[in-house]
Amino acid sequence: MPNVLHRIALIDGIETFYREAGPADAPVLLLPHGYPCSSYEFRNLIPRLADRWRLLAPDFPGCGYSGTPEGFAYDFDGYARFLEQFAEATGAQRFALYLHDFGSQIGLRLAIRRPARIAALIVQNGDIYEDQLGPGYDPLKTYWANPTPAEKAKLAEAITLEGYRHEFLNGSEGNVGARIPPDLWTLHWALTDERRRAIALEVIAGLKENRDWFPRYQAWLREHRPPTLILWGPNDSYMPAGAARAYLRDLPDAEVHLFEDGGHWLLETHLDQAVERIRDFLGRVHTA
């Protein structure tokens, strides 16, 4: 199995940790992570694809092992600009883009900025359809309707060790949930200091502004029609099965696979099945 390299680079002056594997001249799969994780979420996927593709997975500023600099714009636009700079610094001129959780919002903003660079999309539980938001969004909707300090403080209850545990077990129960290692919430909580906790709260609160981007994401998909593979855990409390099928409104040719007993973190619970579908898809649409 190919080795995964763990690197540090300065991206716009920011100390950036990233994982890399695969031949330097192979087609690239860019892996922006979701919340509350980091590039760690791709640790098992990367070596399974690195025989044919070059995999690049950065930790965003304020996440994982990357720095938490002053002056960085900790919002979806800021992260999208950073992801573009990371791709340029690592020589990734054209790439397939993996969209999961917050990474889906960040990646699609990059796609809007640089459409010619997008060879294909892989979407895993990344929501961009407001009418399909699941009950997990209810606390956020309450805050959006009444954005008081008291309601914002309630959102902060999710940024705790128990909150992280809940996020990582989201939609996975019984033996499926038992596949999710406690390392996920233990590691990421250990890396969440008070400053990072404050940053995460502002990003979560800012999801209302991101919701207003949903029509723009959808319009970009309709216009550009990139080859798209959709892998989905329908037991996700934030993003149920309808959120996956909604992509067909704008991408009628997308390939949709629902893992019936899957939740939000399919790469932890259904890795073999996901790898099989990803390899088949990329082998058809993103080769040298």
mmCIF file of C-alpha atoms in Angstrom:
data_model
loop_
_atom_site.group_PDB
_atom_site.id
_atom_site.type_symbol
_atom_site.label_atom_id
_atom_site.label_comp_id
_atom_site.label_asym_id
_atom_site.label_seq_id
_atom_site.Cartn_x
_atom_site.Cartn_y
_atom_site.Cartn_z
ATOM 1 C CA MET A 1 0.000 0.000 0.000
ATOM 2 C CA PRO A 2 1.446 3.437 -0.913
ATOM 3 C CA ASN A 3 2.978 5.545 1.830
ATOM 4 C CA VAL A 4 1.143 8.626 3.057
ATOM 5 C CA LEU A 5 3.397 11.633 3.598
ATOM 6 C CA HIS A 6 2.713 14.174 6.340
ATOM 7 C CA ARG A 7 3.975 17.612 5.406
ATOM 8 C CA ILE A 8 4.121 21.205 6.619
ATOM 9 C CA ALA A 9 4.045 24.091 4.138
ATOM 10 C CA LEU A 10 3.699 27.845 4.423
ATOM 11 C CA ILE A 11 0.546 28.873 2.558
ATOM 12 C CA ASP A 12 0.246 32.656 2.479
ATOM 13 C CA GLY A 13 2.418 32.715 5.590
ATOM 14 C CA ILE A 14 0.233 30.153 7.423
ATOM 15 C CA GLU A 15 1.836 26.987 8.761
ATOM 16 C CA THR A 16 -0.242 24.348 7.029
ATOM 17 C CA PHE A 17 -0.281 20.631 7.751
ATOM 18 C CA TYR A 18 -1.344 18.317 4.947
ATOM 19 C CA ARG A 19 -1.375 14.671 3.946
ATOM 20 C CA GLU A 20 -0.180 13.601 0.513
ATOM 21 C CA ALA A 21 0.188 10.348 -1.365
ATOM 22 C CA GLY A 22 0.422 9.137 -4.936
ATOM 23 C CA PRO A 23 2.608 9.868 -7.974
ATOM 24 C CA ALA A 24 3.483 13.535 -8.439
ATOM 25 C CA ASP A 25 2.244 13.458 -12.041
ATOM 26 C CA ALA A 26 -1.009 11.573 -11.367
ATOM 27 C CA PRO A 27 -4.480 13.141 -11.606
ATOM 28 C CA VAL A 28 -5.266 14.975 -8.373
ATOM 29 C CA LEU A 29 -8.060 14.430 -5.867
ATOM 30 C CA LEU A 30 -8.313 17.418 -3.524
ATOM 31 C CA LEU A 31 -9.749 16.607 -0.095
ATOM 32 C CA PRO A 32 -11.028 19.559 1.983
ATOM 33 C CA HIS A 33 -12.278 18.285 5.330
ATOM 34 C CA GLY A 34 -15.490 18.851 7.256
ATOM 35 C CA TYR A 35 -16.363 19.893 10.818
ATOM 36 C CA PRO A 36 -15.287 19.128 13.505
ATOM 37 C CA CYS A 37 -12.610 17.033 11.813
ATOM 38 C CA SER A 38 -9.427 17.698 9.838
ATOM 39 C CA SER A 39 -7.443 15.892 7.143
ATOM 40 C CA TYR A 40 -7.545 12.998 9.629
ATOM 41 C CA GLU A 41 -10.927 12.046 8.182
ATOM 42 C CA PHE A 42 -9.171 10.964 4.964
ATOM 43 C CA ARG A 43 -6.368 8.963 6.604
ATOM 44 C CA ASN A 44 -7.854 5.614 5.510
ATOM 45 C CA LEU A 45 -9.077 6.706 2.081
ATOM 46 C CA ILE A 46 -5.799 8.237 0.878
ATOM 47 C CA PRO A 47 -3.659 5.078 0.661
ATOM 48 C CA ARG A 48 -6.507 3.157 -0.990
ATOM 49 C CA LEU A 49 -6.435 5.476 -4.028
ATOM 50 C CA ALA A 50 -2.777 6.524 -4.184
ATOM 51 C CA ASP A 51 -1.728 3.906 -6.720
ATOM 52 C CA ARG A 52 -3.508 5.854 -9.487
ATOM 53 C CA TRP A 53 -4.185 9.332 -8.123
ATOM 54 C CA ARG A 54 -2.386 12.035 -6.201
ATOM 55 C CA LEU A 55 -4.267 12.800 -2.988
ATOM 56 C CA LEU A 56 -3.926 16.146 -1.172
ATOM 57 C CA ALA A 57 -5.685 16.777 2.148
ATOM 58 C CA PRO A 58 -4.907 19.990 4.064
ATOM 59 C CA ASP A 59 -5.873 21.002 7.588
ATOM 60 C CA PHE A 60 -7.588 24.385 7.363
ATOM 61 C CA PRO A 61 -6.288 27.253 9.509
ATOM 62 C CA GLY A 62 -7.611 26.817 13.022
ATOM 63 C CA CYS A 63 -8.055 23.065 12.505
ATOM 64 C CA GLY A 64 -6.000 19.936 13.056
ATOM 65 C CA TYR A 65 -2.260 20.513 13.049
ATOM 66 C CA SER A 66 -2.302 23.764 11.049
ATOM 67 C CA GLY A 67 -1.703 27.137 12.630
ATOM 68 C CA THR A 68 -4.363 29.474 13.970
ATOM 69 C CA PRO A 69 -3.066 32.829 12.762
ATOM 70 C CA GLU A 70 -4.353 36.268 13.634
ATOM 71 C CA GLY A 71 -5.846 38.156 10.730
ATOM 72 C CA PHE A 72 -7.136 35.142 8.809
ATOM 73 C CA ALA A 73 -10.758 35.339 7.625
ATOM 74 C CA TYR A 74 -12.324 32.390 9.439
ATOM 75 C CA ASP A 75 -15.366 32.101 7.204
ATOM 76 C CA PHE A 76 -16.281 30.133 4.092
ATOM 77 C CA ASP A 77 -14.863 32.729 1.716
ATOM 78 C CA GLY A 78 -11.612 32.809 3.660
ATOM 79 C CA TYR A 79 -11.328 29.039 3.624
ATOM 80 C CA ALA A 80 -12.108 28.903 -0.117
ATOM 81 C CA ARG A 81 -9.336 31.408 -0.859
ATOM 82 C CA PHE A 82 -6.991 29.374 1.327
ATOM 83 C CA LEU A 83 -7.910 26.144 -0.488
ATOM 84 C CA GLU A 84 -7.183 27.804 -3.822
ATOM 85 C CA GLN A 85 -3.785 28.978 -2.528
ATOM 86 C CA PHE A 86 -3.063 25.491 -1.221
ATOM 87 C CA ALA A 87 -3.857 23.936 -4.609
ATOM 88 C CA GLU A 88 -1.571 26.413 -6.348
ATOM 89 C CA ALA A 89 1.262 25.865 -3.854
ATOM 90 C CA THR A 90 1.104 22.101 -4.322
ATOM 91 C CA GLY A 91 0.917 22.294 -8.112
ATOM 92 C CA ALA A 92 -2.666 21.073 -8.414
ATOM 93 C CA GLN A 93 -3.887 22.876 -11.512
ATOM 94 C CA ARG A 94 -6.888 20.654 -12.239
ATOM 95 C CA PHE A 95 -8.464 18.211 -9.833
ATOM 96 C CA ALA A 96 -11.421 16.174 -8.742
ATOM 97 C CA LEU A 97 -12.919 17.707 -5.622
ATOM 98 C CA TYR A 98 -14.268 15.826 -2.605
ATOM 99 C CA LEU A 99 -17.207 17.619 -0.971
ATOM 100 C CA HIS A 100 -18.152 16.636 2.586
ATOM 101 C CA ASP A 101 -19.800 18.647 5.366
ATOM 102 C CA PHE A 102 -18.266 22.166 5.643
ATOM 103 C CA GLY A 103 -15.793 21.100 2.965
ATOM 104 C CA SER A 104 -18.651 20.992 0.477
ATOM 105 C CA GLN A 105 -19.399 24.678 1.014
ATOM 106 C CA ILE A 106 -15.715 25.586 0.822
ATOM 107 C CA GLY A 107 -15.091 23.431 -2.234
ATOM 108 C CA LEU A 108 -18.070 24.775 -4.155
ATOM 109 C CA ARG A 109 -16.959 28.345 -3.522
ATOM 110 C CA LEU A 110 -13.590 27.383 -4.972
ATOM 111 C CA ALA A 111 -15.394 25.814 -7.951
ATOM 112 C CA ILE A 112 -17.272 29.065 -8.536
ATOM 113 C CA ARG A 113 -13.974 30.977 -8.383
ATOM 114 C CA ARG A 114 -12.052 28.576 -10.650
ATOM 115 C CA PRO A 115 -14.482 26.429 -12.687
ATOM 116 C CA ALA A 116 -11.872 25.358 -15.244
ATOM 117 C CA ARG A 117 -9.926 23.555 -12.536
ATOM 118 C CA ILE A 118 -12.728 21.172 -11.578
ATOM 119 C CA ALA A 119 -12.509 17.798 -13.330
ATOM 120 C CA ALA A 120 -15.168 16.013 -11.262
ATOM 121 C CA LEU A 121 -17.005 16.052 -7.928
ATOM 122 C CA ILE A 122 -17.436 13.426 -5.235
ATOM 123 C CA VAL A 123 -20.154 14.475 -2.787
ATOM 124 C CA GLN A 124 -20.488 12.771 0.589
ATOM 125 C CA ASN A 125 -23.164 14.236 2.870
ATOM 126 C CA GLY A 126 -22.690 17.818 1.781
ATOM 127 C CA ASP A 127 -25.917 19.828 1.968
ATOM 128 C CA ILE A 128 -26.837 22.649 -0.432
ATOM 129 C CA TYR A 129 -30.654 22.345 -0.601
ATOM 130 C CA GLU A 130 -32.514 24.297 2.052
ATOM 131 C CA ASP A 131 -35.782 22.385 1.701
ATOM 132 C CA GLN A 132 -33.954 19.138 2.541
ATOM 133 C CA LEU A 133 -32.224 20.181 5.763
ATOM 134 C CA GLY A 134 -32.836 17.587 8.472
ATOM 135 C CA PRO A 135 -33.875 18.017 12.128
ATOM 136 C CA GLY A 136 -30.257 18.413 13.200
ATOM 137 C CA TYR A 137 -30.545 21.951 11.859
ATOM 138 C CA ASP A 138 -33.343 22.890 14.262
ATOM 139 C CA PRO A 139 -31.087 24.621 16.845
ATOM 140 C CA LEU A 140 -29.479 26.621 14.056
ATOM 141 C CA LYS A 141 -32.853 27.599 12.629
ATOM 142 C CA THR A 142 -33.890 28.798 16.090
ATOM 143 C CA TYR A 143 -30.770 30.953 16.271
ATOM 144 C CA TRP A 144 -31.250 32.287 12.738
ATOM 145 C CA ALA A 145 -34.792 33.356 13.628
ATOM 146 C CA ASN A 146 -33.700 34.902 16.942
ATOM 147 C CA PRO A 147 -29.940 35.652 16.894
ATOM 148 C CA THR A 148 -29.601 36.719 20.525
ATOM 149 C CA PRO A 149 -26.518 36.153 22.700
ATOM 150 C CA ALA A 150 -28.495 33.580 24.697
ATOM 151 C CA GLU A 151 -29.350 31.569 21.592
ATOM 152 C CA LYS A 152 -25.774 31.843 20.358
ATOM 153 C CA ALA A 153 -24.543 30.497 23.697
ATOM 154 C CA LYS A 154 -26.714 27.421 23.134
ATOM 155 C CA LEU A 155 -24.859 26.760 19.884
ATOM 156 C CA ALA A 156 -21.604 26.730 21.830
ATOM 157 C CA GLU A 157 -22.819 23.665 23.725
ATOM 158 C CA ALA A 158 -21.984 21.646 20.589
ATOM 159 C CA ILE A 159 -18.325 22.692 20.788
ATOM 160 C CA THR A 160 -17.475 20.405 23.699
ATOM 161 C CA LEU A 161 -16.077 16.905 24.023
ATOM 162 C CA GLU A 162 -19.597 15.479 24.257
ATOM 163 C CA GLY A 163 -20.716 17.691 21.379
ATOM 164 C CA TYR A 164 -17.894 16.369 19.214
ATOM 165 C CA ARG A 165 -18.787 12.804 20.166
ATOM 166 C CA HIS A 166 -22.369 13.461 19.072
ATOM 167 C CA GLU A 167 -21.186 14.930 15.760
ATOM 168 C CA PHE A 168 -18.992 11.935 14.959
ATOM 169 C CA LEU A 169 -21.640 9.372 15.899
ATOM 170 C CA ASN A 170 -24.316 11.253 13.958
ATOM 171 C CA GLY A 171 -26.545 8.706 12.251
ATOM 172 C CA SER A 172 -24.443 5.666 13.208
ATOM 173 C CA GLU A 173 -25.854 3.272 15.770
ATOM 174 C CA GLY A 174 -25.235 -0.271 17.027
ATOM 175 C CA ASN A 175 -22.501 -2.151 15.208
ATOM 176 C CA VAL A 176 -22.217 0.612 12.609
ATOM 177 C CA GLY A 177 -21.546 3.178 15.322
ATOM 178 C CA ALA A 178 -19.017 0.809 16.870
ATOM 179 C CA ARG A 179 -16.898 1.196 13.733
ATOM 180 C CA ILE A 180 -16.287 4.856 14.546
ATOM 181 C CA PRO A 181 -13.178 5.178 16.729
ATOM 182 C CA PRO A 182 -13.300 7.466 19.788
ATOM 183 C CA ASP A 183 -9.961 8.799 18.559
ATOM 184 C CA LEU A 184 -11.993 11.148 16.351
ATOM 185 C CA TRP A 185 -13.642 13.184 19.071
ATOM 186 C CA THR A 186 -10.786 12.731 21.563
ATOM 187 C CA LEU A 187 -8.125 13.983 19.134
ATOM 188 C CA HIS A 188 -10.087 16.905 17.807
ATOM 189 C CA TRP A 189 -11.246 18.045 21.211
ATOM 190 C CA ALA A 190 -7.614 17.941 22.423
ATOM 191 C CA LEU A 191 -6.742 20.285 19.536
ATOM 192 C CA THR A 192 -9.610 22.699 20.286
ATOM 193 C CA ASP A 193 -8.319 25.441 22.564
ATOM 194 C CA GLU A 194 -10.432 28.413 23.650
ATOM 195 C CA ARG A 195 -9.495 30.471 20.596
ATOM 196 C CA ARG A 196 -10.412 27.675 18.225
ATOM 197 C CA ARG A 197 -13.640 27.154 20.105
ATOM 198 C CA ALA A 198 -14.536 30.823 19.587
ATOM 199 C CA ILE A 199 -13.656 30.551 15.885
ATOM 200 C CA ALA A 200 -15.821 27.444 15.472
ATOM 201 C CA LEU A 201 -18.762 29.196 17.110
ATOM 202 C CA GLU A 202 -18.548 32.083 14.644
ATOM 203 C CA VAL A 203 -18.307 29.692 11.698
ATOM 204 C CA ILE A 204 -21.376 27.777 12.888
ATOM 205 C CA ALA A 205 -23.308 30.983 13.496
ATOM 206 C CA GLY A 206 -22.269 32.101 9.999
ATOM 207 C CA LEU A 207 -24.035 29.167 8.396
ATOM 208 C CA LYS A 208 -27.039 31.441 7.852
ATOM 209 C CA GLU A 209 -25.005 33.515 5.398
ATOM 210 C CA ASN A 210 -23.781 30.302 3.799
ATOM 211 C CA ARG A 211 -27.374 29.119 3.383
ATOM 212 C CA ASP A 212 -27.928 32.175 1.212
ATOM 213 C CA TRP A 213 -25.246 30.777 -1.135
ATOM 214 C CA PHE A 214 -27.199 27.574 -1.800
ATOM 215 C CA PRO A 215 -28.873 28.939 -4.981
ATOM 216 C CA ARG A 216 -25.453 30.001 -6.271
ATOM 217 C CA TYR A 217 -24.020 26.522 -5.721
ATOM 218 C CA GLN A 218 -27.005 24.993 -7.503
ATOM 219 C CA ALA A 219 -26.689 27.415 -10.428
ATOM 220 C CA TRP A 220 -23.006 26.540 -10.820
ATOM 221 C CA LEU A 221 -23.844 22.826 -10.949
ATOM 222 C CA ARG A 222 -26.544 23.411 -13.601
ATOM 223 C CA GLU A 223 -24.217 25.497 -15.722
ATOM 224 C CA HIS A 224 -21.097 23.344 -15.573
ATOM 225 C CA ARG A 225 -22.522 19.808 -15.093
ATOM 226 C CA PRO A 226 -19.285 18.254 -13.772
ATOM 227 C CA PRO A 227 -19.183 14.439 -13.612
ATOM 228 C CA THR A 228 -20.451 13.744 -10.083
ATOM 229 C CA LEU A 229 -20.516 10.774 -7.742
ATOM 230 C CA ILE A 230 -22.778 11.073 -4.685
ATOM 231 C CA LEU A 231 -22.126 8.821 -1.682
ATOM 232 C CA TRP A 232 -24.581 9.294 1.163
ATOM 233 C CA GLY A 233 -25.396 8.051 4.632
ATOM 234 C CA PRO A 234 -29.156 8.750 4.883
ATOM 235 C CA ASN A 235 -29.296 8.376 8.679
ATOM 236 C CA ASP A 236 -27.507 11.718 9.021
ATOM 237 C CA SER A 237 -29.687 13.957 11.204
ATOM 238 C CA TYR A 238 -28.554 17.044 9.286
ATOM 239 C CA MET A 239 -28.671 15.654 5.762
ATOM 240 C CA PRO A 240 -31.226 12.854 5.167
ATOM 241 C CA ALA A 241 -31.680 10.908 1.937
ATOM 242 C CA GLY A 242 -33.634 13.732 0.307
ATOM 243 C CA ALA A 243 -30.582 15.972 0.523
ATOM 244 C CA ALA A 244 -28.701 13.496 -1.681
ATOM 245 C CA ARG A 245 -31.475 13.056 -4.229
ATOM 246 C CA ALA A 246 -31.925 16.823 -4.474
ATOM 247 C CA TYR A 247 -28.633 17.035 -6.394
ATOM 248 C CA LEU A 248 -30.400 15.329 -9.294
ATOM 249 C CA ARG A 249 -32.430 18.511 -9.791
ATOM 250 C CA ASP A 250 -29.282 20.221 -11.050
ATOM 251 C CA LEU A 251 -27.149 17.191 -11.984
ATOM 252 C CA PRO A 252 -29.557 14.677 -13.554
ATOM 253 C CA ASP A 253 -26.654 12.477 -14.693
ATOM 254 C CA ALA A 254 -25.041 12.228 -11.246
ATOM 255 C CA GLU A 255 -24.450 8.757 -9.816
ATOM 256 C CA VAL A 256 -26.166 8.404 -6.427
ATOM 257 C CA HIS A 257 -25.414 5.660 -3.898
ATOM 258 C CA LEU A 258 -27.263 5.591 -0.568
ATOM 259 C CA PHE A 259 -25.767 3.371 2.158
ATOM 260 C CA GLU A 260 -28.933 2.442 4.036
ATOM 261 C CA ASP A 261 -27.359 1.971 7.485
ATOM 262 C CA GLY A 262 -24.848 4.813 7.026
ATOM 263 C CA GLY A 263 -24.618 8.140 8.784
ATOM 264 C CA HIS A 264 -22.488 11.238 8.339
ATOM 265 C CA TRP A 265 -19.012 9.617 8.396
ATOM 266 C CA LEU A 266 -19.057 6.955 5.689
ATOM 267 C CA LEU A 267 -15.264 6.782 5.438
ATOM 268 C CA GLU A 268 -15.270 5.422 8.975
ATOM 269 C CA THR A 269 -18.166 2.992 8.594
ATOM 270 C CA HIS A 270 -18.367 2.035 4.900
ATOM 271 C CA LEU A 271 -14.844 2.561 3.612
ATOM 272 C CA ASP A 272 -14.597 -0.529 1.388
ATOM 273 C CA GLN A 273 -17.881 0.205 -0.366
ATOM 274 C CA ALA A 274 -16.966 3.869 -0.804
ATOM 275 C CA VAL A 275 -13.515 3.047 -2.201
ATOM 276 C CA GLU A 276 -15.007 0.615 -4.716
ATOM 277 C CA ARG A 277 -17.352 3.260 -6.083
ATOM 278 C CA ILE A 278 -14.772 6.053 -6.016
ATOM 279 C CA ARG A 279 -12.185 3.997 -7.904
ATOM 280 C CA ASP A 280 -14.714 3.024 -10.546
ATOM 281 C CA PHE A 281 -15.906 6.614 -10.940
ATOM 282 C CA LEU A 282 -12.490 8.265 -11.064
ATOM 283 C CA GLY A 283 -11.238 5.546 -13.375
ATOM 284 C CA ARG A 284 -13.850 6.646 -15.905
ATOM 285 C CA VAL A 285 -13.779 10.436 -15.537
ATOM 286 C CA HIS A 286 -10.405 11.510 -14.094
ATOM 287 C CA THR A 287 -7.404 9.740 -15.550
ATOM 288 C CA ALA A 288 -4.067 10.928 -16.936
#
